[in-house]
CSV table of C-alpha atoms in Angstrom, one decimal:
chain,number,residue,atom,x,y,z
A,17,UNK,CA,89.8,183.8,114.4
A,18,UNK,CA,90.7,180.2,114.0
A,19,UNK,CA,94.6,179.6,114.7
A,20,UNK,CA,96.3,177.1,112.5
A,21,UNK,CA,98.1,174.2,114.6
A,22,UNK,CA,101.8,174.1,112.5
A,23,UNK,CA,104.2,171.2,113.2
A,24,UNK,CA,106.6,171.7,116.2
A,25,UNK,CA,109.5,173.8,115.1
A,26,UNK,CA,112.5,171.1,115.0
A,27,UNK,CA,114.8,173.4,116.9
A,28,UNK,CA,112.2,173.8,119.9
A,29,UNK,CA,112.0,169.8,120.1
A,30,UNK,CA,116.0,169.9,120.4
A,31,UNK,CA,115.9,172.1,123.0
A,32,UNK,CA,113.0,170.8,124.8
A,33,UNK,CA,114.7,167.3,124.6
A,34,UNK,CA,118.1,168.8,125.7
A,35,UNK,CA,116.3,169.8,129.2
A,36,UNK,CA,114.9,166.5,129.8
A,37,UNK,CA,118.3,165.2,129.0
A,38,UNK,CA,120.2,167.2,131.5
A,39,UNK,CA,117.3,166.6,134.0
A,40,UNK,CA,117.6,163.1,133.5
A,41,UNK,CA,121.5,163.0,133.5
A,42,UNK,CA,121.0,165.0,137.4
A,43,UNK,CA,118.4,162.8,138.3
A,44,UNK,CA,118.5,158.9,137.3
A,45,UNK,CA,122.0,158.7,139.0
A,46,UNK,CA,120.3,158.7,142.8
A,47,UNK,CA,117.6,156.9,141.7
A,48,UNK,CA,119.5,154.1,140.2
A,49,UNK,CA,122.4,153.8,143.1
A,50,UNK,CA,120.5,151.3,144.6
A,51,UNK,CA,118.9,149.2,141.8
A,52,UNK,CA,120.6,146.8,139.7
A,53,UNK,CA,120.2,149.0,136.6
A,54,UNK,CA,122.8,151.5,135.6
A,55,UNK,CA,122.3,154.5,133.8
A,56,UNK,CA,123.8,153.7,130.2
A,57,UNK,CA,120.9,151.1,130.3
A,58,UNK,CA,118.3,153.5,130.7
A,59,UNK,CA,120.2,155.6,127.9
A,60,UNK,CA,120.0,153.0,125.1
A,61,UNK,CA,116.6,152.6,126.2
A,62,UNK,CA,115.8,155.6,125.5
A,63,UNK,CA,117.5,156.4,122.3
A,64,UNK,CA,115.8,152.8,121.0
A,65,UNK,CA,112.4,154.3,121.9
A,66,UNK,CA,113.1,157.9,120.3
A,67,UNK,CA,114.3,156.4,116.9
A,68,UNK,CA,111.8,153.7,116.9
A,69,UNK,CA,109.4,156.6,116.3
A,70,UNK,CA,107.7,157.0,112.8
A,71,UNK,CA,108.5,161.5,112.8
A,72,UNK,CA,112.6,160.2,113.6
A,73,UNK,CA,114.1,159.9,110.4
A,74,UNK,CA,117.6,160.1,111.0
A,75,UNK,CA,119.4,156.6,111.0
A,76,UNK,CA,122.4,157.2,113.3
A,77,UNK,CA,124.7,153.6,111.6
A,78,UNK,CA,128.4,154.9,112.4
A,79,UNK,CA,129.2,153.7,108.5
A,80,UNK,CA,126.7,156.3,107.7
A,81,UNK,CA,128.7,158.9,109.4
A,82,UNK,CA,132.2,157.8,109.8
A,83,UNK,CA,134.0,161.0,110.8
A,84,UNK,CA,131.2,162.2,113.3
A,85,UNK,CA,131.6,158.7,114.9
A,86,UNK,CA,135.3,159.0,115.3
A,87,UNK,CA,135.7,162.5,116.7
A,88,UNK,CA,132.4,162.0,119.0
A,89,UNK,CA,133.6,159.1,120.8
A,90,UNK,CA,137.2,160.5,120.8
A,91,UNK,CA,135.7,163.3,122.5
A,92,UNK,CA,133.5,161.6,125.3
A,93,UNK,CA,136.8,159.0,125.8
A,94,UNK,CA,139.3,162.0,126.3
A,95,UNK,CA,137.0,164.0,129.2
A,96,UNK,CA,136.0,160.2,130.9
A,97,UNK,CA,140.2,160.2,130.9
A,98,UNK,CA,141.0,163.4,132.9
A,99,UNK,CA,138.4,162.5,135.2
A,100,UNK,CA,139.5,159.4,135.5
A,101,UNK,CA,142.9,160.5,136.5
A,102,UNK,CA,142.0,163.7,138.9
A,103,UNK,CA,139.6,160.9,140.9
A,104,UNK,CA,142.7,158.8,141.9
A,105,UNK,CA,143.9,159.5,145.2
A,106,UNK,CA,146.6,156.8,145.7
A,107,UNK,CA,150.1,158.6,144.5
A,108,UNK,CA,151.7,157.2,141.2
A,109,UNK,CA,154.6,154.5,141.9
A,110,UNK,CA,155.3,151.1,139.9
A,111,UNK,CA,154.8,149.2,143.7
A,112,UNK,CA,151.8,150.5,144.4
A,113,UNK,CA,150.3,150.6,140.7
A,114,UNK,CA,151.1,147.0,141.2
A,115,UNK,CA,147.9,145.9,139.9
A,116,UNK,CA,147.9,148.2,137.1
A,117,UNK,CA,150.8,146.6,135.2
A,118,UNK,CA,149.5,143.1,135.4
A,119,UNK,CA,145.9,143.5,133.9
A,120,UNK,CA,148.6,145.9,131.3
A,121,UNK,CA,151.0,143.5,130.8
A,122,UNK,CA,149.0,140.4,131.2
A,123,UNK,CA,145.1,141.0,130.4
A,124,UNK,CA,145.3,143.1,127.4
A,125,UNK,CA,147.9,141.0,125.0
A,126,UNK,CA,146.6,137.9,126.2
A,127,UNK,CA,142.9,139.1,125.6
A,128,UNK,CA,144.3,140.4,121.9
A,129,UNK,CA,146.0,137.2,120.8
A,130,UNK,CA,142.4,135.1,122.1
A,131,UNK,CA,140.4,137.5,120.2
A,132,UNK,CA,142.4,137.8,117.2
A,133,UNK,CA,142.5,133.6,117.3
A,134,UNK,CA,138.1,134.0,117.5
A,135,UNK,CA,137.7,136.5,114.7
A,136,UNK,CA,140.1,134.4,112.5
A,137,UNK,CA,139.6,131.1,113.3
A,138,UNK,CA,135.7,131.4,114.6
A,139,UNK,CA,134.4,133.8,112.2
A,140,UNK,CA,136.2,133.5,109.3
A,141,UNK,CA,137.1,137.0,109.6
A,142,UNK,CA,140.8,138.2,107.7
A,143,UNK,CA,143.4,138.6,110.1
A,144,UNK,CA,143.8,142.0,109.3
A,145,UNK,CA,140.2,142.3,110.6
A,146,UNK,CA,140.4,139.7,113.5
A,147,UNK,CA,143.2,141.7,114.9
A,148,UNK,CA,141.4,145.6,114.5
A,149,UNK,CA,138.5,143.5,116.5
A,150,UNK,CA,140.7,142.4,119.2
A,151,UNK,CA,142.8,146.2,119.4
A,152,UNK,CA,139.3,147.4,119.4
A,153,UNK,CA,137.8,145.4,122.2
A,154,UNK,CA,141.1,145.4,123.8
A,155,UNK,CA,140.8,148.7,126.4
A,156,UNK,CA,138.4,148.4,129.1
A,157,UNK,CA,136.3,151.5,129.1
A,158,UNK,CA,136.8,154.5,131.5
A,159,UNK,CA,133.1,156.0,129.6
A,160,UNK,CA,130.9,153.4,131.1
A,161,UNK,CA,132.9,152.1,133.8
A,162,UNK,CA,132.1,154.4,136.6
A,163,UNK,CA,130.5,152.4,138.7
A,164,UNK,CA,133.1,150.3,139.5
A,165,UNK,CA,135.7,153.0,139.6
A,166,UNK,CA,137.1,154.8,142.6
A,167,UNK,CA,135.0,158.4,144.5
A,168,UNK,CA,135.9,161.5,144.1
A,169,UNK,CA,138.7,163.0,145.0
A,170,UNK,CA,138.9,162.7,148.6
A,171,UNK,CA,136.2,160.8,149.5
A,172,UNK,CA,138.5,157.3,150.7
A,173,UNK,CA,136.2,155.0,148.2
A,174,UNK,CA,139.6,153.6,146.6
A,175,UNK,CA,139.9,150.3,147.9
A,176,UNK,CA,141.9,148.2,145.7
A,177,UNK,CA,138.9,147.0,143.4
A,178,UNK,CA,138.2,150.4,141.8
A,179,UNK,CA,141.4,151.2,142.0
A,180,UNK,CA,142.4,148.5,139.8
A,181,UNK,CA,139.6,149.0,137.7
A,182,UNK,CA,139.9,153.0,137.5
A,183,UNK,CA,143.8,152.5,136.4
A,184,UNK,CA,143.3,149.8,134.1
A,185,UNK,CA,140.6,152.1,132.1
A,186,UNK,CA,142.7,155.5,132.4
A,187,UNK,CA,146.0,153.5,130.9
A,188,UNK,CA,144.5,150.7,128.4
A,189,UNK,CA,143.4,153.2,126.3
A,190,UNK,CA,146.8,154.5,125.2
A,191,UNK,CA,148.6,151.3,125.2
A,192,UNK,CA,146.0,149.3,122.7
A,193,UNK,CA,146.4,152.0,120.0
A,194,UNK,CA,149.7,150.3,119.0
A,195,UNK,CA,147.4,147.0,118.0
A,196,UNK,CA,145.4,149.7,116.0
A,197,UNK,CA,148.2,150.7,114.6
A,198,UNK,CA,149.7,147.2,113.5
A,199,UNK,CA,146.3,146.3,112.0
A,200,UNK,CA,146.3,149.4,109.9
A,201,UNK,CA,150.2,148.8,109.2
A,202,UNK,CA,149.5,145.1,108.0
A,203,UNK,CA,146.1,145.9,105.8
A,204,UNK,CA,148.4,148.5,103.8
A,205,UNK,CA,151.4,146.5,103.4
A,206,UNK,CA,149.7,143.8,102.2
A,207,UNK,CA,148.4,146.3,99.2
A,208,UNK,CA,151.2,147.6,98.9
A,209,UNK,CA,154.2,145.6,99.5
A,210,UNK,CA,156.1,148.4,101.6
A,211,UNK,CA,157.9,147.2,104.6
A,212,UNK,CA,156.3,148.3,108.0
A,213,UNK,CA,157.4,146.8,110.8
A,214,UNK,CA,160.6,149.2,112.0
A,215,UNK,CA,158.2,152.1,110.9
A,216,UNK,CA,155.3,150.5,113.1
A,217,UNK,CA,158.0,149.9,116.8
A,218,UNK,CA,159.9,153.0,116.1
A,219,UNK,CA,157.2,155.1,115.6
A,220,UNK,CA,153.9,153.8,116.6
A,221,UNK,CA,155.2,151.8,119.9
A,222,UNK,CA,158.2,153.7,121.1
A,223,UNK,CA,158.0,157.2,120.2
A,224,UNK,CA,154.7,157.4,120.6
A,225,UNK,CA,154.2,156.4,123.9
A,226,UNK,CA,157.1,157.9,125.2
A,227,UNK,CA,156.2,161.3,123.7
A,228,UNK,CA,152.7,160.6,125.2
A,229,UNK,CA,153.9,160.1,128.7
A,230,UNK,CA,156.0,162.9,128.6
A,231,UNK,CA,153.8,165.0,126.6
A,232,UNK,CA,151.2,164.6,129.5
A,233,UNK,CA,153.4,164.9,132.2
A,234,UNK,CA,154.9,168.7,131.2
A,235,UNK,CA,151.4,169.9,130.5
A,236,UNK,CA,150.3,168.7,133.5
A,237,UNK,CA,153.3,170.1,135.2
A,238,UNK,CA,152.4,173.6,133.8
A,239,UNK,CA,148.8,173.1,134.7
A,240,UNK,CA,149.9,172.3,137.8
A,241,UNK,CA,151.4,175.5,138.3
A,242,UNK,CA,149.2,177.6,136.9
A,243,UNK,CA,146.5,176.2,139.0
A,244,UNK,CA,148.2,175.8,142.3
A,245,UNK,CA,151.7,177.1,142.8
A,246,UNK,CA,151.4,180.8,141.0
A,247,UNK,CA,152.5,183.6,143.5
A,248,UNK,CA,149.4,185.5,144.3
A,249,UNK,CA,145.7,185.4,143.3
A,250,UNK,CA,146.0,185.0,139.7
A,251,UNK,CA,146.4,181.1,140.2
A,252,UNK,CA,143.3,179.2,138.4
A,253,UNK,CA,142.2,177.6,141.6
A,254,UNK,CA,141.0,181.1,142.7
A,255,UNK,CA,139.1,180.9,140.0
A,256,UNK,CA,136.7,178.2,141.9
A,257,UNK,CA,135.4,176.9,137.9
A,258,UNK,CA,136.5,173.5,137.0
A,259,UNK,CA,136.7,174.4,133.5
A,260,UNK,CA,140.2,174.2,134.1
A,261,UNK,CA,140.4,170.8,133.9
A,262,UNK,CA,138.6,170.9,130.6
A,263,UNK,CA,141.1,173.5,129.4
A,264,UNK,CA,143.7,171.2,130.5
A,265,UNK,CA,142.2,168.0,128.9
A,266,UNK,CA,141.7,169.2,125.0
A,267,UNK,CA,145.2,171.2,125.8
A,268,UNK,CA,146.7,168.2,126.5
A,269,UNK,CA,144.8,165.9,124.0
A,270,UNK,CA,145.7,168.8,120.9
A,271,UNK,CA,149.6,169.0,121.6
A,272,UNK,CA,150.2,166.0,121.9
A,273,UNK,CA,148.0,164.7,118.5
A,274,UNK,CA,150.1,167.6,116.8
A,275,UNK,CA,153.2,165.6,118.0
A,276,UNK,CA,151.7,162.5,116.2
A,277,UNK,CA,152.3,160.6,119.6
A,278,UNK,CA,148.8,158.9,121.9
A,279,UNK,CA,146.8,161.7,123.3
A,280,UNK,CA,144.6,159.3,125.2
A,281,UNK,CA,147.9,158.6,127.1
A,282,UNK,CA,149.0,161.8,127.3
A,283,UNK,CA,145.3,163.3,128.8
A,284,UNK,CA,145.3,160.5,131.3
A,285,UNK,CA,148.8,161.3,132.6
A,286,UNK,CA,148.3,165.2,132.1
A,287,UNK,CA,145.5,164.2,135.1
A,288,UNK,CA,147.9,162.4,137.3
A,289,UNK,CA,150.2,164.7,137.5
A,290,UNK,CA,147.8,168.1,137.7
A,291,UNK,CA,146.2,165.8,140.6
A,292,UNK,CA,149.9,165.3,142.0
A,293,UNK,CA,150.4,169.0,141.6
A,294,UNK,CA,148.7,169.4,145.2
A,295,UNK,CA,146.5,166.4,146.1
A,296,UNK,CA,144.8,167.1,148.9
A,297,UNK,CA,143.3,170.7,147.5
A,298,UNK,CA,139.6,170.8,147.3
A,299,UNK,CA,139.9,172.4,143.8
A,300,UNK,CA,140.4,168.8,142.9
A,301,UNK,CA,137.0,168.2,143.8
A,302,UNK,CA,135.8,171.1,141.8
A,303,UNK,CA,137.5,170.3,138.2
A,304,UNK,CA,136.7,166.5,138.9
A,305,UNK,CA,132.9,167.0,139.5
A,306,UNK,CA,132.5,169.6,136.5
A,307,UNK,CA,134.1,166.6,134.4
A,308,UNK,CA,132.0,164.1,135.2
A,309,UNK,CA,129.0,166.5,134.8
A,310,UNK,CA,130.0,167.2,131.1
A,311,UNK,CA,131.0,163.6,130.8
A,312,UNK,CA,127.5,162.4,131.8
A,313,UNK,CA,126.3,164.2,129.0
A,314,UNK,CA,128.3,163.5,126.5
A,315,UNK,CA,127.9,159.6,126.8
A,316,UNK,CA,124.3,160.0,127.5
A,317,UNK,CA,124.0,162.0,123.9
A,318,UNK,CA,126.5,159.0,122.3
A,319,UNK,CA,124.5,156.1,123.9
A,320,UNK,CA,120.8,157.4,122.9
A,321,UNK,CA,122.6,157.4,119.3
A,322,UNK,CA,123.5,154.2,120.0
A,323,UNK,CA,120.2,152.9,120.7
A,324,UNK,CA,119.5,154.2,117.8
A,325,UNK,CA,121.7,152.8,116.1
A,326,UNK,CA,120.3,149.1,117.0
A,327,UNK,CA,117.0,149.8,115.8
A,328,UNK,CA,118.3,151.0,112.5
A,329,UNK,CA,119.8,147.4,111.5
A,330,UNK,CA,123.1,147.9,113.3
A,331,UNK,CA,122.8,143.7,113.9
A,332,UNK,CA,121.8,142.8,110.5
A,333,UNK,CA,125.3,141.3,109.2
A,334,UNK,CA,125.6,139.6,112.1
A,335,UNK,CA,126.0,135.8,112.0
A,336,UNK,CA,125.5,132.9,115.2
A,337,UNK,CA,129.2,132.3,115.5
A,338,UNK,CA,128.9,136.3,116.4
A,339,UNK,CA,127.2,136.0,119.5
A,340,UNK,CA,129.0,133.0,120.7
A,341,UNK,CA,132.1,135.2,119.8
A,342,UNK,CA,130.4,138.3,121.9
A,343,UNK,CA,129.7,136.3,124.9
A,344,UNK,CA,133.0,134.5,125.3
A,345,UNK,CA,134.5,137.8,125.1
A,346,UNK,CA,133.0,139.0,128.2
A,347,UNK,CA,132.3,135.7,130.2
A,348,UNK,CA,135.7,133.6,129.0
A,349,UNK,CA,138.3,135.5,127.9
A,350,UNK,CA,138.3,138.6,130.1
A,351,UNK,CA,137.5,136.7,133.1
A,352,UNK,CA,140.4,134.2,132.3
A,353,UNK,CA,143.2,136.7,131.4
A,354,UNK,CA,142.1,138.9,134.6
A,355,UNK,CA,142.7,135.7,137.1
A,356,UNK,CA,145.9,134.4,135.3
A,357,UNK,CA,147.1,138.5,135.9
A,358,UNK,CA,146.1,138.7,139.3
A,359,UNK,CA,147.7,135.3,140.4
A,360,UNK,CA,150.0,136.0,143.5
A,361,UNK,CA,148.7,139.1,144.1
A,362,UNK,CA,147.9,140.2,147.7
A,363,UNK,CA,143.9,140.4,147.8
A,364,UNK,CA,141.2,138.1,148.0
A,365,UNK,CA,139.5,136.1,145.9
A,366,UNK,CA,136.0,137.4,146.1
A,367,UNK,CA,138.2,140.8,144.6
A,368,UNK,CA,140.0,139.5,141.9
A,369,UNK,CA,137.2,137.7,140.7
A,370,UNK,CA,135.3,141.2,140.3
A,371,UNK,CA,138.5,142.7,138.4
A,372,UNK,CA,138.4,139.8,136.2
A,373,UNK,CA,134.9,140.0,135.7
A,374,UNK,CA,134.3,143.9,135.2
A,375,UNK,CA,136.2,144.5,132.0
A,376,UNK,CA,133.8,146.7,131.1
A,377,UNK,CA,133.8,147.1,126.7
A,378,UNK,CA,131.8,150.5,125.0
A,379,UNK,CA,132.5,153.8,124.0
A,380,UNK,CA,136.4,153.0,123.8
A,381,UNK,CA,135.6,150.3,121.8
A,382,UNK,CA,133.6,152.5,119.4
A,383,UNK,CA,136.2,155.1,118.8
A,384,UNK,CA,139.3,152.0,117.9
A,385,UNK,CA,136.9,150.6,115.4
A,386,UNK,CA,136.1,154.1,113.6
A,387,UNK,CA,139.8,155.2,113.8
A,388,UNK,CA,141.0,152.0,112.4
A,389,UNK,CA,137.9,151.4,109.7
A,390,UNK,CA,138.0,155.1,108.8
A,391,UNK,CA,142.0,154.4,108.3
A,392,UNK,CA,141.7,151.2,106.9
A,393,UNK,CA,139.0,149.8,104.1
A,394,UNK,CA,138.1,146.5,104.5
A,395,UNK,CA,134.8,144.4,103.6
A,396,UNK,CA,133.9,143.2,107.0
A,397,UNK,CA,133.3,147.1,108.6
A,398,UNK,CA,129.8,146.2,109.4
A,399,UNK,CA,130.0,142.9,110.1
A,400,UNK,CA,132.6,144.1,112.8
A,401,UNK,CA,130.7,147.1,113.9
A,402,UNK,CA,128.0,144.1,114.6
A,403,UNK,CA,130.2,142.2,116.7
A,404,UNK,CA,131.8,145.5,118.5
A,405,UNK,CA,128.1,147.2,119.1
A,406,UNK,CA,126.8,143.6,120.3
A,407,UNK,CA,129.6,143.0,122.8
A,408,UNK,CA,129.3,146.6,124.0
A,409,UNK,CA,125.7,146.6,124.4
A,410,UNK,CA,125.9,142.8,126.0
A,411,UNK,CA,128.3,144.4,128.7
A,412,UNK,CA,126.7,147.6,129.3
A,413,UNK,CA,123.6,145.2,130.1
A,414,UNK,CA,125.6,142.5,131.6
A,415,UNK,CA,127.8,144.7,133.9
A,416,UNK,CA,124.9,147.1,134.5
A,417,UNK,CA,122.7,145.1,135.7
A,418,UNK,CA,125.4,143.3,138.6
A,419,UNK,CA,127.7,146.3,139.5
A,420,UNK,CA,125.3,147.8,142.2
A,421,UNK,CA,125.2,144.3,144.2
A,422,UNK,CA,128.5,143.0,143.6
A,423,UNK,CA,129.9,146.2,144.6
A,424,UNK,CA,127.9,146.7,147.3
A,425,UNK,CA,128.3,142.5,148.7
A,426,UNK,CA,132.2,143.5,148.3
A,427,UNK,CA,131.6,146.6,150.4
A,428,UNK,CA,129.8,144.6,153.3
A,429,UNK,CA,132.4,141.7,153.0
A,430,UNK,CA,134.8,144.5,153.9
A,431,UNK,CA,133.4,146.2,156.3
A,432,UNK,CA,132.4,149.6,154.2
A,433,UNK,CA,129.0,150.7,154.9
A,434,UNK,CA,127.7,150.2,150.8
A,435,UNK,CA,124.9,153.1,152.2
A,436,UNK,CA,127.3,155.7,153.1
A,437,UNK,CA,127.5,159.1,152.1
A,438,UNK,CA,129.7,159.4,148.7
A,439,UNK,CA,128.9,160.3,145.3
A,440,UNK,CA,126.2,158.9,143.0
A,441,UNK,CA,127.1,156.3,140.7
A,442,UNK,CA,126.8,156.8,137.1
């Protein structure tokens, strides 16, 4: 009997394509550590070559699906935050965070008002719009940034160059939502008339922060407990599964939304202190790795969207003043602000030259622009989305393809054996 060959069902295909996905996620990481190529590279590759493909019809433009872009990079951001947090093994003090406030205090408004000044006075973009640009490139990402941030728990590879980097990342993405915020607040009271700005510091600046921080801090407290300090063997480190940290991440990130007050901040510092809660136990090494594992495959999933997202026309609106816009982003302005931040502080120069110069843009970036276009309408979303996905996928190739040596000439410089067992970079 002759058997009829049928079309592939599409839910095998998914499947089949999920394995090769987690394989790959495994994999590439200890084939790359050596090479100049980082994994998000081979990701947008990837997704560029699977949509390119006459049987893919879908057309994955985030102003085609607004919500999905929102809550999917919100999602990918908020797990990259708790590990972020539970990898940090220097305690939490303003001395010793030293760094961390400058490239806060100094780097980010600085970088704000220069890209604000671009998008209105280079592009020709509102100011309404030049400012969600600049709020939205504004956080360094903690997504894409791994391989410049600190080990794993444990492992000692916290010198003060991914520890500066790691910090920046966790924090930045709290304290830019306030620029959201103000853009949002501007674009409705100029259509409106309403007042804003007491509405915009009381609530969107002080409260929400505050309630952030402290938000984070007393479910990481109670985490804390429940993982370490509970009499007995009911304590969730017994339990050996890092879904804790999981657990303690959308815990964190869902109270503290429901509060109306910065979950980013609140996940981040819900990290701290469960890391805080007993340092030195290996469970720490447990919830971190299982975060990182689902945080591989979450960004690998957003970034082979976002590949195909470039060959759907994501680049049509933009324009040359664009590009020039893009790279002075990463190569001037970043690099600029990071060295005027780190002036008089205690390292060399060969490391604050790689601070300044790893201000790594992407997922983080993604999520801003959806929140504040999805809260905001304005004519120039896709001409901003343009500018956002161009910057992100110039530092993702830009950053990607120097991170292995610079980190490793900065090991050698230093005395740290770049070849020594530790962790794969992403």
């Amino acid at each position: 009997m002759q058997q009829v060959i049928s079309a592939p069902d599409p839910y095998i295909l998914i499947l089949t394509g999920a394995g090769l996905m987690i394989a790959l996620v495994a994999w590439l990481p200890l084939v790359l550590k050596r090479l100049p190529l980082s994994l998000p590279i081979v990701c947008i590759g990837i997704g560029v070559v699977i949509f390119s493909m006459p049987a893919v019809t879908l057309r994955p433009l985030p102003l085609t699906y607004p919500e999905v872009t929102e809550r999917f990079t919100e999602l990918v951001v908020i797990i990259a935050l708790m590990g972020a947090g539970l990898k940090l093994d220097r305690p939490f003090s303003w001395g010793k965070w030293n760094i961390t406030w400058r490239l806060l205090a100094v780097t980010m408004p600085l970088g704000i008002l220069a890209i604000t000044a671009i998008g209105g006075w280079l592009l020709g973009l509102s100011w309404v719009a030049a400012l969600i640009l600049a709020a939205s490139l504004a956080p360094t990402d903690p997504v894409l940034a791994s391989d410049v941030q600190v080990g794993p728990p444990k492992t000692g590879e916290e010198d003060e160059v991914r520890f500066g980097l790691t910090s920046e990342a966790g924090l930045n993405d709290g304290f830019a939502f306030p620029f959201v915020h103000l853009a949002i607040a501007l674009g409705l009271a100029a259509t409106t008339g309403e007042p804003w700005a007491a509405q915009w510091l009381m609530h969107n600046v002080l409260w929400e922060i505050f309630a952030g921080v402290l938000g984070g801090w007393l479910i990481g407290r109670l985490f804390g407990w429940l993982t370490f300090h509970v009499p007995a063997d009911t304590r969730l480190s017994k339990t050996g599964d890092g879904l804790v940290a999981i657990s303690a991440t959308f815990v964190s990130y869902g109270l503290t939304e429901l509060l109306h007050c910065y979950g980013f901040l609140a996940v981040f510092v819900t990290a701290l202190t469960l890391r805080r809660s007993h340092r030195d136990h290996e469970f720490n090494r447990q919830m971190h790795d299982l975060t990182e594992q689902v945080e591989r495959l979450a960004m690998m999933a957003l970034l082979l969207l976002f590949g195909g997202a470039l060959v759907s026309g994501l680049f049509r609106p933009l324009q040359w003043t664009d590009v020039a816009a893009a790279v002075a982003i990463l190569l001037v302005v970043r690099p600029l602000f990071g060295m005027i931040a780190l002036t008089g502080f205690n390292a060399s120069q060969s490391e604050k030259r790689t601070i300044a110069f790893f201000g790594i843009r992407g997922v983080g970036s993604f999520y801003y622009l959806a929140y504040g276009l999805n809260h905001l309408q304005i004519d120039e979303g896709a001409r901003l989305w343009a500018i956002v996905g161009l910057v992100a996928l110039l530092s993702i190739l830009l950053h990607g393809l120097t991170v292995t040596p610079a980190m490793r000439m900065l090991d050698r410089r230093h005395g740290r054996d770049p070849d020594g067992n530790g962790s794969a970079a992403l």
